[in-house]
PDB file of C-alpha atoms in Angstrom:
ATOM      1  CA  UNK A  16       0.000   0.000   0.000  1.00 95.00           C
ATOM      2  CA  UNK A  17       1.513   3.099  -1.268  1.00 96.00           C
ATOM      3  CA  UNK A  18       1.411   5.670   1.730  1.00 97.00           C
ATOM      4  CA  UNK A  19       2.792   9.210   2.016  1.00 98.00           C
ATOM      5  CA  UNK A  20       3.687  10.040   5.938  1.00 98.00           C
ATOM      6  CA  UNK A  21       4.156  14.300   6.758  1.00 98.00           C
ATOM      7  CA  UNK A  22       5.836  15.713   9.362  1.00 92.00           C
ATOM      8  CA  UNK A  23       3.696  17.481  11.835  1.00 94.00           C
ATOM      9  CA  UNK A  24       2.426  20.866  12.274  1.00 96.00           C
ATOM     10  CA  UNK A  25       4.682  23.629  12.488  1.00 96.00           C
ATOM     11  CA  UNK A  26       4.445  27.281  14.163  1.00 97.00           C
ATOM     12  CA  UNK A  27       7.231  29.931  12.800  1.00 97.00           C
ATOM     13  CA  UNK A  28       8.456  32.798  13.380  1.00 97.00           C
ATOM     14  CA  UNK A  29       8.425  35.872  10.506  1.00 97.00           C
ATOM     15  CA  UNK A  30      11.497  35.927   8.889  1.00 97.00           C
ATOM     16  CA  UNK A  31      12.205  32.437  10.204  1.00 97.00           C
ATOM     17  CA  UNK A  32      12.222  28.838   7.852  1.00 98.00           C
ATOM     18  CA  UNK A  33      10.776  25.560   7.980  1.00 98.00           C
ATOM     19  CA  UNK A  34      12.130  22.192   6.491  1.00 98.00           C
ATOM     20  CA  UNK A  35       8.850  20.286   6.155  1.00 98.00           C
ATOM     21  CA  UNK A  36       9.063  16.184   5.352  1.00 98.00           C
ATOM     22  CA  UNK A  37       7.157  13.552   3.252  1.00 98.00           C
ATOM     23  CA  UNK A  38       8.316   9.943   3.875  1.00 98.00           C
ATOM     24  CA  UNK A  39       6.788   7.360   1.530  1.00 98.00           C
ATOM     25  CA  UNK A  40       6.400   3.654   1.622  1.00 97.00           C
ATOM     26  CA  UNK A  41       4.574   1.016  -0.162  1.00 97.00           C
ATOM     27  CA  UNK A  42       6.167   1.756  -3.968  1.00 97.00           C
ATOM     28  CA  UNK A  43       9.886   2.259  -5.526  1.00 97.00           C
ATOM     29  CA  UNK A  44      10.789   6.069  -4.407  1.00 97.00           C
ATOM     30  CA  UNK A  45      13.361   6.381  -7.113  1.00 96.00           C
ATOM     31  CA  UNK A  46      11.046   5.558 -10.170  1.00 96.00           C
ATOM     32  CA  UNK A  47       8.463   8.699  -9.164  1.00 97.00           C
ATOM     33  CA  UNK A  48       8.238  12.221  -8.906  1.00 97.00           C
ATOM     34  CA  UNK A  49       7.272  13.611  -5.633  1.00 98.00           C
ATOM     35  CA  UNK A  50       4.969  16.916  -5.670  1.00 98.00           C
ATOM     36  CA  UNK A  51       4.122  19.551  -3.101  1.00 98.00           C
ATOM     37  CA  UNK A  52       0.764  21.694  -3.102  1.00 98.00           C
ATOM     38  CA  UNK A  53      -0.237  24.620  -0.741  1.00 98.00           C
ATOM     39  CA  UNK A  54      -3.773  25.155   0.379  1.00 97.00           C
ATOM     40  CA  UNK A  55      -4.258  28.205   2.183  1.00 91.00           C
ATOM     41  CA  UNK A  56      -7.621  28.163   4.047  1.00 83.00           C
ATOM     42  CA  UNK A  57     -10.718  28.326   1.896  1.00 78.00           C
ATOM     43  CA  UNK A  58      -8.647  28.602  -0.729  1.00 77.00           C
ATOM     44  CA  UNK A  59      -7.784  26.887  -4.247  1.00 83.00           C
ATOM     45  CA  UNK A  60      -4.182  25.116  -4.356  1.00 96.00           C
ATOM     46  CA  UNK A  61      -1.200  25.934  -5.858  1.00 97.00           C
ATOM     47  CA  UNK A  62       1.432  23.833  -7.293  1.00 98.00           C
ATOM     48  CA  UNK A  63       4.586  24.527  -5.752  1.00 98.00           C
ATOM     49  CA  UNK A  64       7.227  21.968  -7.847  1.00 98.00           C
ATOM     50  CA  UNK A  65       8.183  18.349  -8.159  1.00 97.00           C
ATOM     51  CA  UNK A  66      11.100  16.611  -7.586  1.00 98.00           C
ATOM     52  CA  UNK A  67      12.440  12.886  -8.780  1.00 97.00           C
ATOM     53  CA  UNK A  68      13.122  10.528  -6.442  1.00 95.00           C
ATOM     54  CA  UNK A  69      15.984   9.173  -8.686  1.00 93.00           C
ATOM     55  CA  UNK A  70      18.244  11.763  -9.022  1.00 92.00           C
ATOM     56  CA  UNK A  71      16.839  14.869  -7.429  1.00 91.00           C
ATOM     57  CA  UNK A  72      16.287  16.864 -10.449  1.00 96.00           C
ATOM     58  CA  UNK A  73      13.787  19.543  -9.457  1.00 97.00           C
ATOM     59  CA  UNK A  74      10.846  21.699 -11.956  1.00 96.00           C
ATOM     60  CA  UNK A  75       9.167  24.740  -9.735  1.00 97.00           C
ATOM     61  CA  UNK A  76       6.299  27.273 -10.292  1.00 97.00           C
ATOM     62  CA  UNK A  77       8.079  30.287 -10.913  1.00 97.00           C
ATOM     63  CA  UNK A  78       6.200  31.810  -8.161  1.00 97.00           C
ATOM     64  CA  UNK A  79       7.480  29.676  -6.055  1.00 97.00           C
ATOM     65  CA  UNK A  80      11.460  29.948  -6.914  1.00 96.00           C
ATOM     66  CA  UNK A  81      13.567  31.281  -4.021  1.00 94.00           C
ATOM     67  CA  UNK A  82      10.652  30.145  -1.252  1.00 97.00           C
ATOM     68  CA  UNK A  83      10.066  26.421  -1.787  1.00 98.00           C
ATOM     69  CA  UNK A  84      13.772  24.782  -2.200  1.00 98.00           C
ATOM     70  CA  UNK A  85      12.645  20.598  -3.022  1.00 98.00           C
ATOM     71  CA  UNK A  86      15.349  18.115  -1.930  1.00 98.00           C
ATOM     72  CA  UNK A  87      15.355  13.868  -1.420  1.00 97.00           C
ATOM     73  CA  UNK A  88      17.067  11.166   0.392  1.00 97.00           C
ATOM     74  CA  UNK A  89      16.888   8.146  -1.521  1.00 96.00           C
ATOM     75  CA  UNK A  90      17.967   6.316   1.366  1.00 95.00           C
ATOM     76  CA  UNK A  91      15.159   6.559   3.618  1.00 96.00           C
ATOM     77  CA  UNK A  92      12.541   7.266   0.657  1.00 97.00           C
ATOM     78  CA  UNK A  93      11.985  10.336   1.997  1.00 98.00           C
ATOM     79  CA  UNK A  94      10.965  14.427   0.113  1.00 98.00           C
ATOM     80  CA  UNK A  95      11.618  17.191   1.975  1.00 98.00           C
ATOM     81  CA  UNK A  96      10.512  20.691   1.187  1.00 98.00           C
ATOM     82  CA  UNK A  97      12.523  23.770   2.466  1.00 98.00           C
ATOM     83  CA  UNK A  98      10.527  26.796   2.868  1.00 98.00           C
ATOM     84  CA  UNK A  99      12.528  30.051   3.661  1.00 97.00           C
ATOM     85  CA  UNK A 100      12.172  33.876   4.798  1.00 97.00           C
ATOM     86  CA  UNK A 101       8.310  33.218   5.874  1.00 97.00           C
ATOM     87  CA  UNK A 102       5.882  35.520   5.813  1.00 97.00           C
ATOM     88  CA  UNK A 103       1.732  35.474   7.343  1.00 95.00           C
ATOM     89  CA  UNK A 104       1.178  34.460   3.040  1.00 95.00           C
ATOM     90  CA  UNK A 105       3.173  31.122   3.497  1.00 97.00           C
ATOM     91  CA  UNK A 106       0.573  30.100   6.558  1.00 96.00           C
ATOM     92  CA  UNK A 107      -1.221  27.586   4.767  1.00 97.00           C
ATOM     93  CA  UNK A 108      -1.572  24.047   4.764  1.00 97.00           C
ATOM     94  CA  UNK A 109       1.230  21.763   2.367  1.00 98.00           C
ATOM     95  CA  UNK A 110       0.685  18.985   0.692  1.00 98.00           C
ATOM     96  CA  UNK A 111       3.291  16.248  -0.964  1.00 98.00           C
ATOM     97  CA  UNK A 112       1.711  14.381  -3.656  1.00 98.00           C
ATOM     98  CA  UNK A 113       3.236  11.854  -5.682  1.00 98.00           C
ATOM     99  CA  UNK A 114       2.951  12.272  -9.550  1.00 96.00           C
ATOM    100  CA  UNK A 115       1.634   8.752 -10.805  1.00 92.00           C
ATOM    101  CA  UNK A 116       0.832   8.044 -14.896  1.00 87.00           C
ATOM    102  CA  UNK A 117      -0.484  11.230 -16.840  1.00 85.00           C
ATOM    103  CA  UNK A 118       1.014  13.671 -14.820  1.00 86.00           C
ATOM    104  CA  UNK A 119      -1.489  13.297 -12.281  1.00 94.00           C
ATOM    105  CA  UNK A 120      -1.530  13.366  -7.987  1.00 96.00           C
ATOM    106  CA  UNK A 121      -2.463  10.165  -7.258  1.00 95.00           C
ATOM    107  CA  UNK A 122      -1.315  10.014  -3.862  1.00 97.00           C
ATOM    108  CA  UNK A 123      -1.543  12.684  -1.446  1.00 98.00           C
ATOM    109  CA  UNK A 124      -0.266  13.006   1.798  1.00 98.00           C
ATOM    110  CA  UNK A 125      -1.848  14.171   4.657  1.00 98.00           C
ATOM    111  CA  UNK A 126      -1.343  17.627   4.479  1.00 97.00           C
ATOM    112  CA  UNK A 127       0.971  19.887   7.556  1.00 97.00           C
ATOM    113  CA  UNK A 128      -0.159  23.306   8.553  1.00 97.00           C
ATOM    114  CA  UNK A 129       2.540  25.631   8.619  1.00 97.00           C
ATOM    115  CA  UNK A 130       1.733  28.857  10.813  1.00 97.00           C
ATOM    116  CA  UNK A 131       3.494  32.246  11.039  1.00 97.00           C
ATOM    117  CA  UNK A 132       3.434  34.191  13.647  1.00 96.00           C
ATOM    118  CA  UNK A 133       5.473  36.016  16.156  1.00 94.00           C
TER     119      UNK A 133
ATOM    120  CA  UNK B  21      -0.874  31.066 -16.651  1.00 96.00           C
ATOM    121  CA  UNK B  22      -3.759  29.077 -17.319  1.00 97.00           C
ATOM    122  CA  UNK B  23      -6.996  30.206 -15.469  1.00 98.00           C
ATOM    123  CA  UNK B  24      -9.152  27.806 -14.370  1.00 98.00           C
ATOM    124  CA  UNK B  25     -12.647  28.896 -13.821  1.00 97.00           C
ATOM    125  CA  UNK B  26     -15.103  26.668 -11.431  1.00 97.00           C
ATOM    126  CA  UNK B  27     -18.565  27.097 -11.560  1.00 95.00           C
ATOM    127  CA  UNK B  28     -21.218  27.449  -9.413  1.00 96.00           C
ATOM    128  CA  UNK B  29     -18.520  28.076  -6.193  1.00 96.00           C
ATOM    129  CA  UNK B  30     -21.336  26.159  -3.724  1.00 96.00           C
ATOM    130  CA  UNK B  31     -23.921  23.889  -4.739  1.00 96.00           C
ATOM    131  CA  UNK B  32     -26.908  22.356  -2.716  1.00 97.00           C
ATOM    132  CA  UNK B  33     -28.658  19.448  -3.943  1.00 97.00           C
ATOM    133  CA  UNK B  34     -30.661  16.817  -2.508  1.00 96.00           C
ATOM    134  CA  UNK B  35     -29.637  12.232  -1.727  1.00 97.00           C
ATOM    135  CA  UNK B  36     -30.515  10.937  -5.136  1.00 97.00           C
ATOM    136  CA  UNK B  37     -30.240  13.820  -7.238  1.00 97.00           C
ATOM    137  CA  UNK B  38     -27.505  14.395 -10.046  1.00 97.00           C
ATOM    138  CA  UNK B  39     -24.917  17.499  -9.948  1.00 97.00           C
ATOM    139  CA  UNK B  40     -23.190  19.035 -12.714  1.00 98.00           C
ATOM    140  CA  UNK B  41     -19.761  21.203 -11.804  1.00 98.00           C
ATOM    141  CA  UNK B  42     -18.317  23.173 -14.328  1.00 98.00           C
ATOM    142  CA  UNK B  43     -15.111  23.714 -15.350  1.00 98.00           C
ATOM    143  CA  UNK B  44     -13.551  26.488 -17.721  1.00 98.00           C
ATOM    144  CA  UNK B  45      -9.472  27.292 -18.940  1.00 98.00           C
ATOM    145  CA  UNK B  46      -8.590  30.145 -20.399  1.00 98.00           C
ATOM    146  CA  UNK B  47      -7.317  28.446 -23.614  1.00 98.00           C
ATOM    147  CA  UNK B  48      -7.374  25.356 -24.530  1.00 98.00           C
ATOM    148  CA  UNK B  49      -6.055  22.210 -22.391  1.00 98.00           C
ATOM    149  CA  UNK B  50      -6.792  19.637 -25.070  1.00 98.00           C
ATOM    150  CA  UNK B  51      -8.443  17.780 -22.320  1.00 97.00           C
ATOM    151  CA  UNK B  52      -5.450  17.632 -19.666  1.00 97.00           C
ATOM    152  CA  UNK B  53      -7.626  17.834 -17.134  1.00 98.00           C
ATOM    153  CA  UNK B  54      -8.327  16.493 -13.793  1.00 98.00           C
ATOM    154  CA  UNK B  55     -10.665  16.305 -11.104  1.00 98.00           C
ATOM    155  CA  UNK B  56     -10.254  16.088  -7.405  1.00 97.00           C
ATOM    156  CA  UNK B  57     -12.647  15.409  -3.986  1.00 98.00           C
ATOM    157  CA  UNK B  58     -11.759  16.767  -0.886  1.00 97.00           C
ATOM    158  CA  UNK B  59     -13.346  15.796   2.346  1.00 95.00           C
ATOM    159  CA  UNK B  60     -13.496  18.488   4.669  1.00 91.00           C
ATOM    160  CA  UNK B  61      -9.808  17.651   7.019  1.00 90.00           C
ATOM    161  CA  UNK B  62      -8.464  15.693   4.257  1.00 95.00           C
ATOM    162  CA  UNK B  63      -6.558  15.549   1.306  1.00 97.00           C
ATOM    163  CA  UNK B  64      -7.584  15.590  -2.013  1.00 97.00           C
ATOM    164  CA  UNK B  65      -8.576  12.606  -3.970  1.00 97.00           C
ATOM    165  CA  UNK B  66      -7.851  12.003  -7.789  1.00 97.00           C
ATOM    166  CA  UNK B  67     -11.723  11.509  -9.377  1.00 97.00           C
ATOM    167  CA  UNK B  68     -11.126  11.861 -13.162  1.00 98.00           C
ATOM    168  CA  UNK B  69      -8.062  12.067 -15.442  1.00 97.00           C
ATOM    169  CA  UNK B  70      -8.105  12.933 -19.084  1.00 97.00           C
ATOM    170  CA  UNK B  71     -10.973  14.749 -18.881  1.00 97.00           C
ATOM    171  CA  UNK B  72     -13.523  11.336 -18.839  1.00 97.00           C
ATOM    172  CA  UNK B  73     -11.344   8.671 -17.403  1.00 97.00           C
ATOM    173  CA  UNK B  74     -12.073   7.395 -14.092  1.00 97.00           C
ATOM    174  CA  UNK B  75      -9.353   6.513 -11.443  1.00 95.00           C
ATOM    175  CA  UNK B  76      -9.408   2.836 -10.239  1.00 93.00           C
ATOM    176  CA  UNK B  77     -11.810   2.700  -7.433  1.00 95.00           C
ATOM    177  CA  UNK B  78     -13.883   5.773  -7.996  1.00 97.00           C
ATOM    178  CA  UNK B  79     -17.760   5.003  -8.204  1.00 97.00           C
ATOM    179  CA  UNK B  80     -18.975   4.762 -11.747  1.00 97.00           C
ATOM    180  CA  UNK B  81     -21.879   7.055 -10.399  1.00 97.00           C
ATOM    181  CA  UNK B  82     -18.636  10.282 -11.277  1.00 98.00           C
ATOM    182  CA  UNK B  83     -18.059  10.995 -14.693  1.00 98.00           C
ATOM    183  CA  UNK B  84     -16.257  13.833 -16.873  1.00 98.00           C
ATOM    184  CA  UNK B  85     -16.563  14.904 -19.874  1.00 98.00           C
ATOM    185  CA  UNK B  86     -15.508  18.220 -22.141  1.00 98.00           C
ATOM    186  CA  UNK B  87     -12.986  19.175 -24.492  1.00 97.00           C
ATOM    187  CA  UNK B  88     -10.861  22.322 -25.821  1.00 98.00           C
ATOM    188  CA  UNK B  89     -11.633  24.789 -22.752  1.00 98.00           C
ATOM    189  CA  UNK B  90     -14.714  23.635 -21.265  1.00 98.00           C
ATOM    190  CA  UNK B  91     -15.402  20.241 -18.977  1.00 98.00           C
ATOM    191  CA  UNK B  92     -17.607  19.008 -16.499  1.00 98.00           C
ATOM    192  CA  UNK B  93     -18.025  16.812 -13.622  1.00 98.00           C
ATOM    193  CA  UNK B  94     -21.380  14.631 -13.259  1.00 98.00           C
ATOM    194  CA  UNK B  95     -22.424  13.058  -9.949  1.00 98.00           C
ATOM    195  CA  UNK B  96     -25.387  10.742 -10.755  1.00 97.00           C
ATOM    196  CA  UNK B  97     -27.642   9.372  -7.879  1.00 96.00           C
ATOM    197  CA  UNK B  98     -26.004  12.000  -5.168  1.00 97.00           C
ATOM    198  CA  UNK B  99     -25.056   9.596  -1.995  1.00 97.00           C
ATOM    199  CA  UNK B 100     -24.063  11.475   1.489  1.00 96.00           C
ATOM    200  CA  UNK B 101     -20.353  10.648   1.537  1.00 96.00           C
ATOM    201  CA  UNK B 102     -19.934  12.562  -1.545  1.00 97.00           C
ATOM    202  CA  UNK B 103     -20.221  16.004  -0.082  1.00 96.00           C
ATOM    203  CA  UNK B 104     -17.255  17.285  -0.398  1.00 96.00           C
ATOM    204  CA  UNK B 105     -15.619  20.281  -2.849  1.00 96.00           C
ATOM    205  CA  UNK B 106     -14.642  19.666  -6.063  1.00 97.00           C
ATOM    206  CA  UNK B 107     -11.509  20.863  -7.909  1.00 97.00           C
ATOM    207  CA  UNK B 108     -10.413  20.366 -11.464  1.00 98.00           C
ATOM    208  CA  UNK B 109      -6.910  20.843 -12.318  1.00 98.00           C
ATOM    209  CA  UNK B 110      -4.805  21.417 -15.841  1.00 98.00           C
ATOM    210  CA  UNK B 111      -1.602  19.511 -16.846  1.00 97.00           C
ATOM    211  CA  UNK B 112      -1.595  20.793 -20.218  1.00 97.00           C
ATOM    212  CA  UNK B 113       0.744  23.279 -19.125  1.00 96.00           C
ATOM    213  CA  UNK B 114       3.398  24.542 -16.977  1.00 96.00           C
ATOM    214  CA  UNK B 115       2.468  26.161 -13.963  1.00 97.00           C
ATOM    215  CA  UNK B 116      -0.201  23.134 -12.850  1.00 97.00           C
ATOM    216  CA  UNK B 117      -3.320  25.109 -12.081  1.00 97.00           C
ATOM    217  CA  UNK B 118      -6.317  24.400 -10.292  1.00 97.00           C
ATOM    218  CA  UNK B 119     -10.064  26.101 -10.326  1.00 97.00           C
ATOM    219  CA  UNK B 120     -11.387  27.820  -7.336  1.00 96.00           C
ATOM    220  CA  UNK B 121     -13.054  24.493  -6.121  1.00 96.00           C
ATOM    221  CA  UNK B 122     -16.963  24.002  -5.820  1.00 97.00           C
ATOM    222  CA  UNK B 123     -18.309  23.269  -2.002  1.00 96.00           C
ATOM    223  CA  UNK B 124     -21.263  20.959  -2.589  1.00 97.00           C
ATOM    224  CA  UNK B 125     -23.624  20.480   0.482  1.00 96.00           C
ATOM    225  CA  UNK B 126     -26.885  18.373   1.063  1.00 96.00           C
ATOM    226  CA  UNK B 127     -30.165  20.297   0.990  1.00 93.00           C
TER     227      UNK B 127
END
């Protein structure tokens, strides 16, 4: 059973960053790209990038270049998402998805809410 | 960017009944297009892919159909676990986007 574990919630500081994880099970890490989403509340989501669990090779939103910094460790099957100089617009929940046949999110994690505040 | 525009934003219909949920791009997606259910606490769940292909496991009661810039999601025979909202989502082109989402209820 393919399953997609997050880290847990997180409360930050302005100005501060956040190194948010996805660790996967169930299917061969290397073989798929991982993707992470943002939610904010009530809101639509956002596509932030994907990374390959093979050799790291990364593809962002432009919007989303210099915030969201996508890395792996093959070794423990694990994506990681870096999230830097936060502001109350990166509060929001984040999603890692991985990106099955057709381009498509066929499994989601189970989302982590980041909050910033001082 | 592509813009996708959902339509209506909330919906209300009755156990039983069938609900249409619209979906519009802002140019043409040649029907790279997705739909999503999200339970209220949880994480989105892949409906529909290729605009009228349905995901292994997904009730046969969900369908999709559309092409060029305009699709649509049908729930036939509305049952009470599928209130939920509703987001379709482009591949066609880089950025990913996704519409607003429609919030469908039970009257």
């Amino acid at each position: 059973e393919v399953q997609l574990q997050q880290s847990g919630a997180e409360l930050v500081k302005p100005g501060a960053s956040v190194k948010l994880s996805c660790k996967t099970s169930g299917y061969t890490f290397s073989n798929y790209y991982m993707s992470w989403l943002k939610q904010m509340p009530g809101q639509n989501i956002e596509w932030i990038g994907n990374i390959y669990g093979g050799n790291g090779g990364t593809g962002y939103n432009q919007k989303f270049k210099g915030k969201a910094t996508l890395t792996v460790d093959k070794s423990s099957s694990t994506a990681y998402m870096d999230l830097s100089s936060l502001t109350s617009e990166d509060s929001a929940v984040y999603f890692c998805a991985r990106l099955g046949h057709y381009s498509l999110f066929d499994y989601w994690g189970q989302g982590v809410m980041v909050t910033v505040s001082s | 960017d592509i813009r996708m525009t959902q339509s209506p934003a909330s919906l209300s219909a009755s156990l039983g009944e069938t609900v249409n949920i619209e979906c519009l791009a802002s140019e043409d997606i040649y029907s790279d297009l997705a739909w999503y259910q999200q339970k209220p606490g949880k994480s989105p769940q892949l409906l529909i892919y290729n605009a009228n292909s349905l995901q292994n496991g997904v009730p046969s009661r969900f369908s999709g159909s559309g092409s060029g810039t305009q699709y649509s999601l049908k729930i036939n025979s509305l049952q009470s676990e599928d209130v939920a909202t509703y987001f379709c989502q482009q591949y066609n082109n880089y950025p990913w986007t996704f519409g607003g989402g429609t919030k469908l209820e039970l009257k």
